[in-house]
């Protein structure tokens, strides 16, 4: 049974049982604690925590997920994959354990003819929470045990396990509860008897049923937490690993050989000339390729672009590991254009958006591979230097720190470094490399824990939101009389606030715009007789609740008081100008670069905007000028700006652009500029027509990561002020250079030409002067073991001139065994060592000597036997460097 068919049967099973079918959320989800969606329940988390009211009592989904914590294990085990699909069914107080167990048993053991999966019930094992592990379940999860028995499962196939195995929580305060895991016995060929407690390779977990029934107040570890109280409504959250079920039902030994992955392995084998199954190491590499290519495809489809930080870095690592694995298989030509289309054909049946986004994703992937091929070339040079240094030092291995630098800085995996080192006759200090990698992983995990642990305690906000969401009146009103629903200080509800206090104020309704969609929060004041607060920031810490961070300047603020909320109209109008201008820039870029261009981020505030978009090349000066022209033409043409609420499906059908990873409800707000000229889903504030923007001045364009460019612009009076400043600057320069403004460029170019000619003349004179002093330098030469040694310091002389002098001296002394050592440099010391042919015949090498001298300068050096260069940081030790080189010469 194909993977897509298993997915369809799961979803159909629960839709027939009355569940709402929820499409997979984007892998890029608006959860600050996660880089990517990593579990099927993530999109439903606000419903489980109480932050939002679920719009349906039950739901089912097949959620795209990415986990990369165990990326080094990919390909080595049967079940480690970075991208996977999680089938799930969810109940928000509608049914509990009996329903979850009944639904699961019916699907697993139901006949394939009736829409089930057709597993043999005699092969099914389950685990449940055992006795003695949790005070609320002293006898274990007796209810789950009895329900499984009612399904016909014998007691000897119901195993009791501890909290680590059979209790679920999110790792932070919130819902938790016991769980029941479902396993399939693969048979004696895969391991010993005894159930999952004995062997989890033979007994493979396919489904986990989580029974959320408690609210946790503190979580110190998976099996160490405090229970606050029972949940008012117990919930169900289940997760079935689609790939695991697929390889069981397709008779495969591991997830890499299922129908959605294996054809990529076959393509990798074809490109490399290898046979899958013939060599373990080659098999692992092909599995890595198949897994990572699919993961990269899915991430790029959901808007991730390769980069050096966060999500972009994970994607970059996946793509580069694919390319490196193919290199280790012997393929040095570009491979992603061969492999990525194969994965596309396999996955687009389940995810049609892959085809829609293909032009963008394929372009991004192929550009990343080309970039990495250049990086590999540079890293190989670094590797070659490290090998040379190791051999010259008589070492038999590369240092672990060097291998780690190659991995961390140049993207070399340790297996590539090992292979290249072996070819050079060297080992690698694996122990030191592993230690450094461990330290890096520990830092990453600590950072992740800090981020997770730093999640804001939303209990106070949730309590206030129970009274209803905060209506936003700011589209039409900037001055509203409201009531103080609550005051929060340091995460706790308080009843009042005094002058000097900085608190968070929640009103029954507000005109203040909370920061969202790239638009800065509104500024303004909250006032009442004898009371005045300045609003510093406005946010939505939980869905639907607007929180005003404010400082009390005068009077006492008390809960329940009537208060006047006044938005600064000038700041709001400026923000609206910039936000509408951002939409104009977005539409103009799509006109200029094509429909595959999409927004990758934005920020706007009064007078300023920045807009990030996908592109692999910088905008040329001509394109920048054209972009600015399109934008200001739209301003001049006075396009009408309208906002309409409509169903999400209708907005998408109209072609409205949406941000990747943004969460939208069933009803959305679509902002249009001149009808179809620009359509975007947006909750921000806007001007009534584009003419109100006034003017847009494009002030910058540059890279903010691989494949992502950023344009910045000034808006309205800020743009005019910039133009006026530039005009004044042009006028001043024209007066200074005694020319007309329209002739300024020609005048400056002539001056630059004259300056360049003068600099060349000075350089030629300086070089002739330096070369004219060669005899004086030779006159101070000394004999060391039959070698003429010329040493000198040339303070203030550039590296290029020092090299010229060194080569001149070498040529002058070419007939004798001679070594020249010179220290010069300007900001930092530079060391040049040159040797003549007779000196080299005596075993004297410049590359070795320069390292000896550079070490005295606090640096390193390297080069060929005849000429080598080094440097350092301590120019005061120039004499010591020359003395060290002299001491390193043959003494007889």
Coordinates of C-alpha atoms in Angstrom, one line a residue, residues 281-715:
X281 CA 28.8 2.9 4.0
X282 CA 27.6 3.6 0.5
X283 CA 24.0 2.6 1.6
X284 CA 24.2 5.0 4.5
X285 CA 25.2 7.8 2.2
X286 CA 22.4 7.1 -0.3
X287 CA 19.9 7.1 2.6
X288 CA 21.2 10.5 3.8
X289 CA 20.8 11.8 0.3
X290 CA 17.2 10.5 -0.1
X291 CA 16.1 11.8 3.3
X292 CA 17.8 15.2 3.1
X293 CA 16.7 16.0 -0.5
X294 CA 13.1 15.3 0.6
X295 CA 13.4 17.4 3.7
X296 CA 15.0 20.3 1.8
X297 CA 12.3 20.2 -0.8
X298 CA 9.5 20.4 1.9
X299 CA 11.3 23.2 3.8
X300 CA 11.8 25.3 0.7
X301 CA 8.2 24.7 -0.4
X302 CA 7.2 26.3 2.9
X303 CA 9.3 29.3 2.3
X304 CA 12.6 28.5 4.0
X305 CA 15.7 29.8 2.1
X306 CA 19.3 28.6 2.7
X307 CA 21.2 30.9 5.1
X308 CA 23.5 31.1 8.0
X309 CA 21.0 31.4 10.8
X310 CA 18.1 29.5 12.4
X311 CA 15.8 27.9 9.8
X312 CA 18.0 28.8 6.9
X313 CA 21.1 27.2 8.5
X314 CA 19.2 23.9 9.0
X315 CA 18.1 23.9 5.4
X316 CA 21.6 24.7 4.2
X317 CA 23.0 21.9 6.3
X318 CA 20.6 19.4 4.8
X319 CA 21.3 20.4 1.2
X320 CA 25.0 20.4 1.8
X321 CA 25.0 17.1 3.5
X322 CA 23.2 15.7 0.4
X323 CA 25.9 17.1 -1.9
X324 CA 28.7 15.9 0.4
X325 CA 27.2 12.4 0.6
X326 CA 27.1 12.3 -3.2
X327 CA 30.7 13.5 -3.3
X328 CA 31.7 10.6 -1.0
X329 CA 29.9 8.3 -3.5
X330 CA 32.2 9.6 -6.2
X331 CA 29.9 12.2 -7.9
X332 CA 31.5 15.6 -8.2
X333 CA 29.1 17.1 -10.8
X334 CA 26.0 19.1 -9.7
X335 CA 23.5 16.5 -8.3
X336 CA 20.4 18.5 -7.0
X337 CA 19.1 19.1 -10.5
X338 CA 19.0 15.3 -10.9
X339 CA 17.7 14.4 -7.4
X340 CA 15.3 17.1 -6.5
X341 CA 12.8 16.5 -9.4
X342 CA 12.6 12.9 -8.4
X343 CA 11.5 13.8 -4.9
X344 CA 9.1 16.4 -6.3
X345 CA 7.3 13.7 -8.4
X346 CA 7.0 11.5 -5.3
X347 CA 5.6 14.1 -2.9
X348 CA 3.4 16.4 -4.9
X349 CA 0.5 13.9 -4.9
X350 CA 0.1 14.5 -1.2
X351 CA 1.2 18.2 -1.3
X352 CA 0.2 20.0 -4.5
X353 CA 1.8 23.2 -3.3
X354 CA 5.2 21.6 -4.3
X355 CA 4.3 22.0 -7.9
X356 CA 3.1 25.6 -7.3
X357 CA 6.3 26.6 -5.7
X358 CA 8.7 24.5 -7.8
X359 CA 10.2 27.4 -9.9
X360 CA 11.3 29.2 -6.7
X361 CA 12.4 26.1 -4.7
X362 CA 14.4 24.5 -7.5
X363 CA 16.2 27.8 -8.3
X364 CA 17.0 28.3 -4.6
X365 CA 18.3 24.7 -4.2
X366 CA 20.5 24.8 -7.4
X367 CA 22.0 28.1 -6.4
X368 CA 22.9 26.8 -3.0
X369 CA 24.6 23.8 -4.5
X370 CA 26.7 26.1 -6.7
X371 CA 27.6 28.2 -3.7
X372 CA 28.6 25.1 -1.7
X373 CA 30.8 23.8 -4.6
X374 CA 32.8 27.1 -4.3
X375 CA 32.9 26.7 -0.5
X376 CA 34.2 23.1 -0.9
X377 CA 37.0 24.4 -3.2
X378 CA 38.0 27.0 -0.6
X379 CA 37.8 24.5 2.3
X380 CA 39.9 22.0 0.3
X381 CA 42.7 24.7 0.2
X382 CA 42.5 25.1 4.0
X383 CA 42.6 21.3 4.3
X384 CA 45.7 21.1 2.1
X385 CA 47.5 23.7 4.2
X386 CA 46.6 21.8 7.4
X387 CA 48.0 18.6 5.8
X388 CA 51.2 20.3 4.8
X389 CA 51.8 21.8 8.2
X390 CA 51.1 18.4 9.9
X391 CA 53.6 16.6 7.6
X392 CA 56.3 19.3 8.1
X393 CA 55.8 19.0 11.8
X394 CA 56.3 15.2 11.5
X395 CA 52.7 14.5 12.8
X396 CA 50.8 11.4 11.8
X397 CA 47.3 13.0 12.2
X398 CA 45.4 16.2 11.8
X399 CA 44.3 17.9 15.0
X400 CA 40.8 17.5 16.2
X401 CA 40.5 21.3 16.3
X402 CA 41.4 21.5 12.6
X403 CA 38.8 18.9 11.7
X404 CA 36.3 20.8 13.8
X405 CA 37.1 24.1 12.1
X406 CA 36.7 22.4 8.7
X407 CA 33.3 21.1 9.8
X408 CA 32.1 24.2 11.5
X409 CA 33.4 26.9 9.3
X410 CA 33.7 25.3 5.8
X411 CA 30.9 22.8 6.1
X412 CA 33.2 19.7 5.8
X413 CA 31.6 16.7 7.5
X414 CA 34.0 14.6 9.5
X415 CA 33.6 11.6 7.1
X416 CA 34.8 13.8 4.2
X417 CA 37.8 15.0 6.3
X418 CA 38.6 11.4 7.2
X419 CA 38.6 10.3 3.6
X420 CA 40.7 13.1 2.4
X421 CA 43.1 12.7 5.3
X422 CA 43.5 9.0 4.6
X423 CA 44.3 9.8 1.0
X424 CA 47.1 12.1 2.3
X425 CA 48.4 9.3 4.6
X426 CA 47.1 10.9 7.8
X427 CA 44.7 10.0 10.6
X428 CA 42.4 12.5 12.4
X429 CA 42.2 13.1 16.1
X430 CA 38.6 11.9 16.4
X431 CA 38.5 12.1 20.2
X432 CA 39.3 15.8 20.2
X433 CA 36.9 16.4 17.3
X434 CA 34.1 14.5 19.1
X435 CA 34.8 16.6 22.3
X436 CA 34.5 19.9 20.4
X437 CA 31.3 18.7 18.7
X438 CA 29.9 17.7 22.0
X439 CA 30.6 21.1 23.5
X440 CA 28.9 22.7 20.5
X441 CA 25.8 20.5 20.8
X442 CA 25.7 21.1 24.5
X443 CA 25.7 24.9 23.8
X444 CA 22.9 24.4 21.2
X445 CA 20.8 22.3 23.6
X446 CA 21.4 24.8 26.4
X447 CA 20.3 27.6 24.1
X448 CA 17.2 25.6 23.1
X449 CA 16.3 24.9 26.7
X450 CA 16.8 28.5 27.6
X451 CA 14.6 29.6 24.8
X452 CA 12.0 27.0 25.7
X453 CA 12.3 27.8 29.4
X454 CA 12.0 31.4 28.6
X455 CA 8.5 31.0 27.3
X456 CA 6.3 33.7 28.8
X457 CA 4.0 32.5 31.5
X458 CA 0.6 33.3 29.9
X459 CA -1.6 32.2 32.8
X460 CA -2.5 35.9 33.7
X461 CA -3.3 36.7 30.1
X462 CA -5.4 33.6 29.6
X463 CA -7.4 34.5 32.7
X464 CA -8.1 37.9 31.3
X465 CA -8.9 36.6 27.8
X466 CA -11.5 34.3 29.3
X467 CA -13.7 37.4 29.6
X468 CA -13.4 37.7 25.8
X469 CA -11.1 38.9 23.1
X470 CA -10.0 42.6 22.8
X471 CA -12.0 44.2 20.0
X472 CA -9.6 46.4 17.9
X473 CA -11.4 49.6 16.9
X474 CA -8.4 51.3 15.4
X475 CA -9.3 50.9 11.8
X476 CA -11.9 53.6 12.3
X477 CA -11.3 55.2 15.7
X478 CA -8.1 56.6 17.3
X479 CA -9.8 57.9 20.5
X480 CA -11.9 55.4 22.5
X481 CA -13.3 55.4 26.0
X482 CA -12.8 51.9 27.5
X483 CA -12.5 50.1 30.8
X484 CA -9.4 48.6 32.4
X485 CA -10.1 44.8 32.4
X486 CA -6.8 43.9 34.1
X487 CA -3.3 45.0 35.1
X488 CA -0.2 42.7 34.8
X489 CA 3.1 43.3 36.5
X490 CA 6.0 40.9 36.2
X491 CA 3.6 38.2 34.9
X492 CA 1.2 38.5 37.8
X493 CA -2.3 40.1 38.0
X494 CA -2.3 43.2 40.2
X495 CA -5.1 45.6 41.2
X496 CA -3.3 48.9 40.8
X497 CA -0.2 50.8 39.6
X498 CA 1.4 54.0 40.9
X499 CA 3.6 56.7 39.2
X500 CA 6.8 55.3 37.9
X501 CA 5.4 51.7 37.5
X502 CA 5.7 50.0 34.1
X503 CA 2.8 47.7 33.7
X504 CA 0.8 45.9 31.1
X505 CA -2.8 47.2 30.7
X506 CA -5.6 45.2 29.2
X507 CA -8.7 47.1 28.1
X508 CA -12.2 45.9 27.2
X509 CA -11.6 47.4 23.7
X510 CA -8.8 49.4 22.1
X511 CA -7.8 51.6 19.2
X512 CA -4.1 50.7 19.6
X513 CA -2.6 48.5 16.9
X514 CA -0.5 45.7 18.4
X515 CA 2.8 45.0 16.6
X516 CA 2.1 42.4 13.8
X517 CA 2.7 41.8 10.2
X518 CA 5.9 43.9 10.2
X519 CA 4.1 47.0 11.4
X520 CA 5.3 48.7 14.6
X521 CA 2.9 49.1 17.5
X522 CA 1.0 52.4 17.9
X523 CA 2.1 55.1 20.3
X524 CA -0.2 57.2 22.4
X525 CA -1.5 57.7 25.9
X526 CA -4.1 56.3 28.4
X527 CA -5.8 59.1 30.4
X528 CA -8.5 59.8 33.0
X529 CA -9.0 62.7 35.3
X530 CA -5.8 62.9 37.4
X531 CA -4.3 59.9 35.5
X532 CA -1.9 59.7 32.6
X533 CA 0.1 56.7 31.2
X534 CA 2.4 56.7 28.2
X535 CA 2.0 53.6 26.0
X536 CA 5.5 52.2 25.2
X537 CA 4.5 49.0 23.3
X538 CA 1.5 47.0 22.3
X539 CA 1.5 43.2 21.8
X540 CA -0.7 40.1 21.7
X541 CA 0.9 37.6 24.0
X542 CA -2.1 35.3 23.6
X543 CA -4.4 35.1 20.6
X544 CA -7.1 37.8 20.7
X545 CA -5.8 39.7 23.7
X546 CA -4.2 43.2 23.2
X547 CA -1.8 44.2 25.9
X548 CA -0.5 47.8 26.3
X549 CA 2.9 48.2 28.0
X550 CA 2.8 51.6 29.6
X551 CA 4.5 53.7 32.3
X552 CA 2.4 55.5 34.8
X553 CA 3.3 59.2 34.7
X554 CA 0.6 60.6 36.9
X555 CA -2.1 59.3 39.2
X556 CA -3.1 55.7 40.3
X557 CA -4.3 53.2 37.8
X558 CA -6.9 50.7 39.2
X559 CA -8.6 47.7 37.7
X560 CA -12.1 48.5 36.5
X561 CA -11.5 52.2 36.0
X562 CA -12.9 53.9 32.9
X563 CA -10.0 55.2 30.8
X564 CA -9.6 57.1 27.5
X565 CA -7.2 55.4 25.0
X566 CA -5.7 57.9 22.5
X567 CA -3.5 56.8 19.6
X568 CA -1.0 59.4 18.4
X569 CA -2.6 60.3 15.0
X570 CA 0.6 61.5 13.4
X571 CA 2.5 58.3 14.3
X572 CA -0.4 56.1 13.1
X573 CA -0.6 58.0 9.8
X574 CA 3.1 57.6 9.3
X575 CA 3.0 53.9 10.0
X576 CA 0.0 53.5 7.6
X577 CA 2.0 55.3 4.9
X578 CA 5.0 53.0 5.4
X579 CA 2.8 49.9 5.5
X580 CA 1.0 50.7 2.3
X581 CA 4.3 51.6 0.7
X582 CA 5.5 48.1 1.7
X583 CA 2.7 46.5 -0.2
X584 CA 3.6 48.7 -3.2
X585 CA 7.2 47.6 -3.0
X586 CA 6.1 43.9 -2.9
X587 CA 3.9 44.3 -6.0
X588 CA 6.6 46.2 -7.8
X589 CA 9.2 43.6 -7.1
X590 CA 6.9 40.9 -8.5
X591 CA 6.5 42.9 -11.6
X592 CA 10.2 43.4 -11.9
X593 CA 11.5 39.9 -11.0
X594 CA 8.5 37.6 -11.7
X595 CA 5.7 35.9 -9.8
X596 CA 8.1 33.5 -8.1
X597 CA 9.3 36.4 -5.9
X598 CA 7.8 36.3 -2.4
X599 CA 8.1 38.2 0.8
X600 CA 10.6 36.8 3.3
X601 CA 9.9 39.5 6.0
X602 CA 9.2 43.1 6.5
X603 CA 9.3 46.0 9.0
X604 CA 7.7 49.4 8.7
X605 CA 7.3 52.4 11.0
X606 CA 6.6 56.1 10.4
X607 CA 8.9 57.3 7.7
X608 CA 10.8 54.0 7.0
X609 CA 10.3 50.5 5.6
X610 CA 12.4 47.5 4.8
X611 CA 11.3 44.5 2.8
X612 CA 13.0 41.1 2.4
X613 CA 12.5 38.9 -0.6
X614 CA 13.9 35.8 -2.3
X615 CA 16.6 36.5 -4.9
X616 CA 20.0 35.0 -5.7
X617 CA 21.5 38.1 -7.3
X618 CA 21.7 41.7 -6.3
X619 CA 19.5 44.2 -8.1
X620 CA 21.6 46.1 -10.7
X621 CA 21.6 49.9 -10.5
X622 CA 19.2 49.9 -13.5
X623 CA 16.8 47.5 -11.7
X624 CA 16.9 49.6 -8.5
X625 CA 16.1 52.7 -10.5
X626 CA 13.3 50.8 -12.3
X627 CA 11.9 49.5 -9.0
X628 CA 11.9 53.0 -7.5
X629 CA 10.1 54.2 -10.6
X630 CA 7.4 51.6 -10.5
X631 CA 6.8 52.3 -6.8
X632 CA 6.5 56.1 -7.3
X633 CA 4.3 55.7 -10.4
X634 CA 1.9 53.7 -8.2
X635 CA 2.0 56.6 -5.7
X636 CA 1.4 59.2 -8.4
X637 CA -1.5 57.2 -9.9
X638 CA -3.4 57.4 -6.6
X639 CA -4.5 53.8 -6.4
X640 CA -7.4 53.2 -4.1
X641 CA -6.6 51.1 -1.0
X642 CA -9.4 48.8 0.3
X643 CA -9.7 46.2 2.9
X644 CA -12.3 43.4 2.8
X645 CA -13.0 40.5 5.1
X646 CA -13.7 37.2 3.3
X647 CA -13.3 33.5 3.6
X648 CA -9.7 32.3 3.3
X649 CA -10.5 30.1 0.4
X650 CA -12.0 33.0 -1.5
X651 CA -9.0 35.3 -0.9
X652 CA -6.6 32.5 -2.1
X653 CA -8.8 32.1 -5.2
X654 CA -8.4 35.8 -5.9
X655 CA -4.6 35.4 -5.8
X656 CA -4.0 37.2 -2.5
X657 CA -0.5 36.8 -1.2
X658 CA 0.1 35.2 2.2
X659 CA 3.2 35.1 4.4
X660 CA 4.8 31.6 4.7
X661 CA 4.3 30.3 8.2
X662 CA 1.6 32.8 9.1
X663 CA -1.4 31.4 10.8
X664 CA -4.7 32.5 9.2
X665 CA -8.3 31.9 10.4
X666 CA -11.2 30.9 8.2
X667 CA -12.0 34.6 7.7
X668 CA -9.2 36.9 6.6
X669 CA -8.7 40.5 5.8
X670 CA -7.5 41.2 2.2
X671 CA -6.0 44.5 1.4
X672 CA -6.2 45.6 -2.3
X673 CA -4.4 48.3 -4.2
X674 CA -6.2 49.3 -7.4
X675 CA -8.0 46.0 -7.4
X676 CA -5.9 43.2 -8.7
X677 CA -2.7 45.3 -8.9
X678 CA -1.8 44.2 -5.4
X679 CA -3.7 41.7 -3.1
X680 CA -2.3 40.6 0.2
X681 CA -3.7 39.1 3.4
X682 CA -3.0 41.8 6.0
X683 CA -4.3 42.9 9.4
X684 CA -2.3 46.2 9.4
X685 CA -3.4 49.8 9.0
X686 CA -3.2 51.6 5.6
X687 CA -3.8 55.0 4.0
X688 CA -6.9 55.5 1.9
X689 CA -5.0 55.8 -1.4
X690 CA -1.4 55.5 -2.5
X691 CA -1.1 59.3 -3.2
X692 CA -1.2 59.7 0.6
X693 CA 2.2 57.9 0.8
X694 CA 3.7 61.0 -0.8
X695 CA 7.1 59.8 -1.9
X696 CA 9.3 56.7 -1.6
X697 CA 13.1 56.9 -1.7
X698 CA 14.9 53.6 -2.1
X699 CA 18.0 54.0 0.1
X700 CA 19.6 50.6 0.1
X701 CA 19.6 47.0 -1.3
X702 CA 21.7 44.2 -0.1
X703 CA 22.0 40.6 1.1
X704 CA 20.7 39.4 4.5
X705 CA 21.5 35.8 3.8
X706 CA 21.9 33.3 1.0
X707 CA 19.0 33.8 -1.4
X708 CA 17.5 36.6 0.6
X709 CA 17.8 40.3 -0.4
X710 CA 16.6 43.4 1.4
X711 CA 15.5 46.8 0.1
X712 CA 15.1 49.7 2.5
X713 CA 13.3 52.9 1.8
X714 CA 12.3 56.2 3.3
X715 CA 8.7 57.3 3.1

